[in-house]
Amino acid sequence: MLLEESVCLVTGASRGIGASIAMRFAEEGATVYANARSEGSLDALCESNAGRRKGTIVPVYFDVCDAAGQKAAIMQIKKEQGRLDVLVNNAGIMKDSLIGMIDRSTVQATFETNVFSAIELMQLATKLMFRQGSGSVINMSSLVGVNGNRGQAVYAASKGAVISLTKAAAKELAPKGIRVNAVAPGMIDTDLFRSAGEEAVERFSSCIGMGRVGAPEDVADVCVFLASDLSRYVTGQVIGVDGSALM
Amino acid sequence: MSNIETYNTAFKDTLEVDDAMLGADLVYQSVENWDSVGHMQLIAALEDAFDIMLDTDDIIDFNSYEAGKAILSRYDVEL
């Protein structure tokens, strides 16, 4: 197993890509602290993991934008495990707005969730990793953050910021043995993606070179690689998981 | 070990200073080892010793031996 004895924190783990990452990490033997905002929303994930996975999934409920909640979670992990090997900053929001119709509250909410919380959690998590002299931080960016997309200026800017954050942090933390990488998923079959409607889904799908929409597991497998020692010499990278999508 | 002894030990171990230097003159960058790396090591040592986690603002404000005492008091660590 690739993540045996690893302690991981995955944010936004109640569904979609985050849930898949938590499951895959547990499958690889990790103790996974799975985060979500709403109490009870991780019950299904924990139940599906129980009895068939090698590792453990521990629910930790907090809003990633709440500094006190972040700190309490890191303290809990420190007290219970004494270490943290992997942080996956996955929680995020996406609100589409055309230029000219972007209101400040959308910008603020998007950056609070997608960027500020990632910076703050990385600061807290790397305090534990710093003591160990090792660790892996995985930030969830997006194909949109690399290429941009019509109607997604704010979301694209936030995911672009995640890439810049990743590259800068990787340089700063490399001497301490901490790796920082980003994953840039393309079109992945999640509730969020499906919410765009059947017609839009078909249109998007026709732009994918590999001829299919990605599965959350496609992203989770890349995260397993980045979390494990298989990627021990990989840092500051942005790995696209998009099946050759044209955007 | 009392809290003040624990506090002093963290400074002595991480910054490699002796007892005589523990006082008002000991401020950030006043000794060779209290640079940015030494600062994070000092913070880590204090967090481990007192089982606390300092807020980022407090880590930034922790710029002297004396300032540290006031900051730790906010975390119920009386020195």
Short mmCIF file of C-alpha atoms in Angstrom, two decimals:
data_model
loop_
_atom_site.label_atom_id
_atom_site.label_comp_id
_atom_site.label_asym_id
_atom_site.label_seq_id
_atom_site.Cartn_x
_atom_site.Cartn_y
_atom_site.Cartn_z
CA MET A 1 0.00 0.00 0.00
CA LEU A 2 1.33 3.39 -1.00
CA LEU A 3 0.12 5.44 1.96
CA GLU A 4 0.43 3.04 4.86
CA GLU A 5 0.93 4.92 8.15
CA SER A 6 0.40 8.25 6.39
CA VAL A 7 -1.83 10.83 8.03
CA CYS A 8 -3.76 12.96 5.55
CA LEU A 9 -6.21 15.84 5.63
CA VAL A 10 -8.55 16.23 2.66
CA THR A 11 -10.83 19.26 2.53
CA GLY A 12 -14.17 19.28 0.74
CA ALA A 13 -14.44 15.51 1.04
CA SER A 14 -18.18 14.98 1.31
CA ARG A 15 -18.67 14.36 -2.40
CA GLY A 16 -17.16 14.40 -5.86
CA ILE A 17 -13.40 14.57 -6.25
CA GLY A 18 -12.75 15.12 -2.54
CA ALA A 19 -14.71 12.02 -1.52
CA SER A 20 -12.89 9.98 -4.13
CA ILE A 21 -9.50 11.20 -2.88
CA ALA A 22 -10.40 10.30 0.71
CA MET A 23 -11.52 6.82 -0.36
CA ARG A 24 -8.42 6.17 -2.47
CA PHE A 25 -6.11 7.37 0.31
CA ALA A 26 -7.86 5.05 2.78
CA GLU A 27 -7.60 2.22 0.26
CA GLU A 28 -3.84 2.81 0.25
CA GLY A 29 -3.71 2.45 4.04
CA ALA A 30 -3.81 6.09 5.13
CA THR A 31 -5.53 7.60 8.12
CA VAL A 32 -7.63 10.23 6.40
CA TYR A 33 -9.12 13.22 8.15
CA ALA A 34 -11.95 14.06 5.79
CA ASN A 35 -13.31 17.56 6.03
CA ALA A 36 -16.71 18.97 5.18
CA ARG A 37 -18.73 21.93 6.39
CA SER A 38 -22.09 20.36 7.24
CA GLU A 39 -22.32 18.04 10.22
CA GLY A 40 -23.26 14.53 9.11
CA SER A 41 -22.39 15.05 5.45
CA LEU A 42 -19.47 12.64 5.74
CA ASP A 43 -21.54 9.80 7.18
CA ALA A 44 -21.99 8.09 3.83
CA LEU A 45 -18.30 8.31 3.04
CA CYS A 46 -17.30 6.85 6.41
CA GLU A 47 -19.89 4.08 6.12
CA SER A 48 -18.80 3.07 2.64
CA ASN A 49 -15.21 2.97 3.82
CA ALA A 50 -15.90 0.91 6.92
CA GLY A 51 -15.06 -2.75 6.56
CA ARG A 52 -13.71 -2.68 3.05
CA ARG A 53 -10.80 -0.30 3.13
CA LYS A 54 -7.38 -0.68 4.67
CA GLY A 55 -7.14 2.73 6.26
CA THR A 56 -9.43 4.89 8.35
CA ILE A 57 -11.57 7.89 7.54
CA VAL A 58 -12.11 10.35 10.39
CA PRO A 59 -14.66 13.12 9.82
CA VAL A 60 -13.64 16.66 10.78
CA TYR A 61 -16.31 19.28 10.32
CA PHE A 62 -15.31 22.87 9.80
CA ASP A 63 -15.74 25.66 7.30
CA VAL A 64 -12.42 26.04 5.48
CA CYS A 65 -12.91 29.81 5.63
CA ASP A 66 -13.06 29.74 9.42
CA ALA A 67 -9.58 30.22 10.88
CA ALA A 68 -10.59 28.87 14.30
CA GLY A 69 -12.04 25.74 12.71
CA GLN A 70 -8.89 25.16 10.68
CA LYS A 71 -6.73 25.53 13.74
CA ALA A 72 -8.89 23.21 15.84
CA ALA A 73 -8.65 20.53 13.15
CA ILE A 74 -4.87 20.76 12.91
CA MET A 75 -4.63 20.65 16.70
CA GLN A 76 -6.86 17.57 16.73
CA ILE A 77 -4.62 15.83 14.21
CA LYS A 78 -1.53 16.83 16.14
CA LYS A 79 -2.95 15.47 19.38
CA GLU A 80 -4.31 12.24 17.89
CA GLN A 81 -1.55 11.42 15.41
CA GLY A 82 1.41 13.63 16.28
CA ARG A 83 2.02 14.24 12.59
CA LEU A 84 0.49 15.21 9.27
CA ASP A 85 1.95 13.85 6.06
CA VAL A 86 -0.44 15.07 3.39
CA LEU A 87 -2.74 18.05 2.99
CA VAL A 88 -5.13 18.17 0.06
CA ASN A 89 -6.64 21.62 -0.39
CA ASN A 90 -9.63 20.45 -2.39
CA ALA A 91 -12.56 22.48 -1.05
CA GLY A 92 -13.67 25.08 -3.53
CA ILE A 93 -16.58 26.92 -5.03
CA MET A 94 -17.39 27.88 -8.60
CA LYS A 95 -19.70 30.73 -9.55
CA ASP A 96 -19.91 31.71 -13.20
CA SER A 97 -20.36 35.35 -14.17
CA LEU A 98 -19.77 37.18 -17.40
CA ILE A 99 -17.54 40.24 -17.33
CA GLY A 100 -19.69 43.25 -16.57
CA MET A 101 -21.87 41.18 -14.24
CA ILE A 102 -19.28 40.20 -11.67
CA ASP A 103 -20.14 41.52 -8.22
CA ARG A 104 -17.58 41.98 -5.50
CA SER A 105 -19.24 39.49 -3.17
CA THR A 106 -18.72 36.73 -5.73
CA VAL A 107 -15.05 37.62 -6.05
CA GLN A 108 -14.63 37.72 -2.28
CA ALA A 109 -16.42 34.44 -1.65
CA THR A 110 -14.52 32.67 -4.42
CA PHE A 111 -11.12 33.85 -3.28
CA GLU A 112 -11.94 33.26 0.40
CA THR A 113 -12.74 29.62 -0.29
CA ASN A 114 -10.43 28.75 -3.17
CA VAL A 115 -7.32 30.74 -2.28
CA PHE A 116 -7.24 32.31 1.19
CA SER A 117 -8.30 29.13 2.97
CA ALA A 118 -5.68 27.14 1.05
CA ILE A 119 -2.95 29.56 2.11
CA GLU A 120 -4.05 29.48 5.74
CA LEU A 121 -4.40 25.73 5.93
CA MET A 122 -1.05 25.25 4.24
CA GLN A 123 0.53 27.52 6.85
CA LEU A 124 -0.94 25.48 9.67
CA ALA A 125 -0.28 22.07 8.12
CA THR A 126 3.31 22.84 7.23
CA LYS A 127 3.99 23.74 10.85
CA LEU A 128 3.55 20.05 11.62
CA MET A 129 5.36 18.96 8.46
CA PHE A 130 8.23 21.29 9.29
CA ARG A 131 8.80 19.38 12.54
CA GLN A 132 8.87 16.08 10.63
CA GLY A 133 11.06 17.39 7.84
CA SER A 134 8.67 15.92 5.28
CA GLY A 135 5.20 16.33 3.83
CA SER A 136 3.16 16.76 0.69
CA VAL A 137 0.70 19.53 -0.04
CA ILE A 138 -1.66 19.03 -2.97
CA ASN A 139 -3.64 22.05 -4.13
CA MET A 140 -6.66 21.58 -6.37
CA SER A 141 -6.47 23.94 -9.31
CA SER A 142 -8.35 23.51 -12.57
CA LEU A 143 -7.86 23.36 -16.29
CA VAL A 144 -9.70 26.67 -16.24
CA GLY A 145 -6.96 28.09 -14.02
CA VAL A 146 -4.41 27.20 -16.69
CA ASN A 147 -6.31 28.11 -19.86
CA GLY A 148 -9.16 30.36 -18.75
CA ASN A 149 -12.74 29.97 -19.89
CA ARG A 150 -15.57 32.18 -20.99
CA GLY A 151 -17.84 33.22 -18.12
CA GLN A 152 -15.37 32.01 -15.52
CA ALA A 153 -13.02 34.95 -15.06
CA VAL A 154 -13.32 34.91 -11.27
CA TYR A 155 -13.08 31.15 -10.88
CA ALA A 156 -10.18 31.02 -13.37
CA ALA A 157 -8.37 33.80 -11.51
CA SER A 158 -8.75 31.97 -8.22
CA LYS A 159 -7.48 28.70 -9.68
CA GLY A 160 -4.64 30.55 -11.38
CA ALA A 161 -3.74 31.98 -7.99
CA VAL A 162 -3.64 28.44 -6.62
CA ILE A 163 -1.03 27.59 -9.25
CA SER A 164 1.11 30.61 -8.35
CA LEU A 165 0.75 29.77 -4.68
CA THR A 166 1.85 26.21 -5.38
CA LYS A 167 4.94 27.22 -7.30
CA ALA A 168 6.05 29.82 -4.74
CA ALA A 169 5.41 27.56 -1.76
CA ALA A 170 7.25 24.69 -3.42
CA LYS A 171 10.37 26.82 -3.73
CA GLU A 172 10.17 27.99 -0.13
CA LEU A 173 9.40 24.62 1.41
CA ALA A 174 11.68 22.37 -0.64
CA PRO A 175 14.65 22.85 1.71
CA LYS A 176 12.44 21.63 4.54
CA GLY A 177 11.53 18.42 2.70
CA ILE A 178 7.97 19.52 2.00
CA ARG A 179 6.64 19.12 -1.52
CA VAL A 180 3.85 21.28 -2.95
CA ASN A 181 2.06 20.40 -6.17
CA ALA A 182 -1.18 21.25 -7.90
CA VAL A 183 -3.66 19.15 -9.82
CA ALA A 184 -5.63 20.73 -12.65
CA PRO A 185 -8.68 18.60 -13.45
CA GLY A 186 -10.57 19.13 -16.66
CA MET A 187 -14.15 18.02 -17.06
CA ILE A 188 -14.86 15.53 -14.30
CA ASP A 189 -18.15 13.73 -13.77
CA THR A 190 -19.34 15.27 -10.51
CA ASP A 191 -22.65 16.71 -9.35
CA LEU A 192 -21.25 20.16 -10.03
CA PHE A 193 -20.40 19.23 -13.61
CA ARG A 194 -23.78 17.57 -14.18
CA SER A 195 -25.54 20.65 -12.83
CA ALA A 196 -24.59 22.43 -16.07
CA GLY A 197 -27.34 20.43 -17.81
CA GLU A 198 -27.34 17.55 -20.29
CA GLU A 199 -26.83 19.67 -23.37
CA ALA A 200 -23.86 21.46 -21.86
CA VAL A 201 -22.37 18.18 -20.66
CA GLU A 202 -22.57 16.76 -24.18
CA ARG A 203 -21.02 19.88 -25.66
CA PHE A 204 -18.18 19.80 -23.13
CA SER A 205 -17.62 16.09 -23.67
CA SER A 206 -17.16 16.56 -27.41
CA CYS A 207 -14.11 18.73 -26.65
CA ILE A 208 -12.23 15.94 -24.91
CA GLY A 209 -9.57 14.18 -26.95
CA MET A 210 -9.95 10.92 -25.07
CA GLY A 211 -13.66 10.92 -25.81
CA ARG A 212 -15.01 10.73 -22.29
CA VAL A 213 -15.55 12.88 -19.25
CA GLY A 214 -13.12 12.14 -16.44
CA ALA A 215 -14.10 10.23 -13.33
CA PRO A 216 -13.31 11.52 -9.84
CA GLU A 217 -11.07 8.45 -9.46
CA ASP A 218 -8.92 9.71 -12.34
CA VAL A 219 -8.07 12.74 -10.23
CA ALA A 220 -7.78 10.75 -7.00
CA ASP A 221 -5.20 8.42 -8.53
CA VAL A 222 -2.97 11.38 -9.41
CA CYS A 223 -3.36 12.61 -5.83
CA VAL A 224 -2.24 9.20 -4.55
CA PHE A 225 0.87 9.56 -6.68
CA LEU A 226 1.56 13.07 -5.35
CA ALA A 227 0.87 12.05 -1.77
CA SER A 228 3.13 9.02 -1.88
CA ASP A 229 6.87 8.54 -2.13
CA LEU A 230 6.44 7.70 -5.80
CA SER A 231 6.61 11.46 -6.35
CA ARG A 232 9.40 12.06 -3.83
CA TYR A 233 11.36 14.28 -6.27
CA VAL A 234 8.34 16.11 -7.71
CA THR A 235 7.48 19.56 -6.43
CA GLY A 236 6.16 22.83 -7.81
CA GLN A 237 4.34 21.04 -10.62
CA VAL A 238 0.84 21.40 -12.03
CA ILE A 239 -0.47 18.07 -13.28
CA GLY A 240 -3.36 18.25 -15.71
CA VAL A 241 -5.98 15.52 -15.49
CA ASP A 242 -8.12 16.36 -18.48
CA GLY A 243 -7.98 13.61 -21.12
CA SER A 244 -6.61 16.17 -23.57
CA ALA A 245 -9.51 18.56 -23.23
CA LEU A 246 -9.60 21.54 -25.54
CA MET A 247 -10.83 24.66 -23.83
CA MET B 1 9.63 22.01 35.38
CA SER B 2 7.81 25.33 35.86
CA ASN B 3 6.34 27.22 32.94
CA ILE B 4 9.08 29.85 33.02
CA GLU B 5 11.72 27.13 33.02
CA THR B 6 10.04 25.49 30.04
CA TYR B 7 9.85 28.85 28.30
CA ASN B 8 13.52 29.55 28.92
CA THR B 9 14.55 26.09 27.82
CA ALA B 10 12.83 26.60 24.46
CA PHE B 11 14.89 29.76 23.91
CA LYS B 12 18.13 28.18 25.05
CA ASP B 13 17.69 25.04 22.99
CA THR B 14 16.53 26.61 19.74
CA LEU B 15 18.47 29.88 19.75
CA GLU B 16 21.52 28.55 21.61
CA VAL B 17 21.58 31.40 24.12
CA ASP B 18 22.56 31.16 27.77
CA ASP B 19 20.67 32.20 30.90
CA ALA B 20 22.36 35.59 31.07
CA MET B 21 20.89 36.55 27.71
CA LEU B 22 17.29 35.80 28.66
CA GLY B 23 15.80 39.24 29.22
CA ALA B 24 14.55 42.44 27.68
CA ASP B 25 17.51 42.72 25.33
CA LEU B 26 16.76 39.43 23.64
CA VAL B 27 14.80 40.46 20.57
CA TYR B 28 14.29 39.08 17.07
CA GLN B 29 17.55 39.10 15.11
CA SER B 30 19.56 40.28 18.13
CA VAL B 31 21.40 36.96 18.14
CA GLU B 32 22.65 34.99 15.18
CA ASN B 33 20.23 32.08 15.54
CA TRP B 34 17.08 34.15 15.93
CA ASP B 35 16.50 34.55 12.23
CA SER B 36 13.37 33.52 10.34
CA VAL B 37 14.26 29.83 10.51
CA GLY B 38 15.19 30.06 14.19
CA HIS B 39 11.94 31.88 14.82
CA MET B 40 9.85 29.04 13.44
CA GLN B 41 11.89 26.53 15.42
CA LEU B 42 11.33 28.56 18.58
CA ILE B 43 7.60 28.77 17.90
CA ALA B 44 7.45 25.02 17.23
CA ALA B 45 9.30 24.29 20.47
CA LEU B 46 6.95 26.49 22.49
CA GLU B 47 3.84 25.04 20.82
CA ASP B 48 5.00 21.52 21.58
CA ALA B 49 6.03 22.35 25.14
CA PHE B 50 2.78 24.06 26.06
CA ASP B 51 0.49 22.09 23.74
CA ILE B 52 -0.84 25.17 22.01
CA MET B 53 -0.94 26.52 18.46
CA LEU B 54 -0.21 30.20 18.03
CA ASP B 55 -2.19 32.35 15.63
CA THR B 56 -0.26 33.75 12.69
CA ASP B 57 -0.59 37.30 14.02
CA ASP B 58 0.92 36.21 17.32
CA ILE B 59 3.80 34.47 15.57
CA ILE B 60 4.55 37.71 13.74
CA ASP B 61 4.23 39.78 16.93
CA PHE B 62 6.45 37.41 18.91
CA ASN B 63 9.49 39.61 18.39
CA SER B 64 11.17 39.49 21.77
CA TYR B 65 11.61 37.39 24.88
CA GLU B 66 9.33 39.73 26.82
CA ALA B 67 6.70 40.04 24.08
CA GLY B 68 6.51 36.25 24.00
CA LYS B 69 5.52 36.14 27.66
CA ALA B 70 2.57 38.47 27.04
CA ILE B 71 1.49 36.49 24.00
CA LEU B 72 1.61 33.15 25.80
CA SER B 73 -0.53 34.55 28.61
CA ARG B 74 -3.34 34.81 26.06
CA TYR B 75 -3.08 31.05 25.62
CA ASP B 76 -3.45 30.49 29.37
CA VAL B 77 0.25 29.95 29.82
CA GLU B 78 1.23 31.97 32.88
CA LEU B 79 4.94 32.61 33.20
#
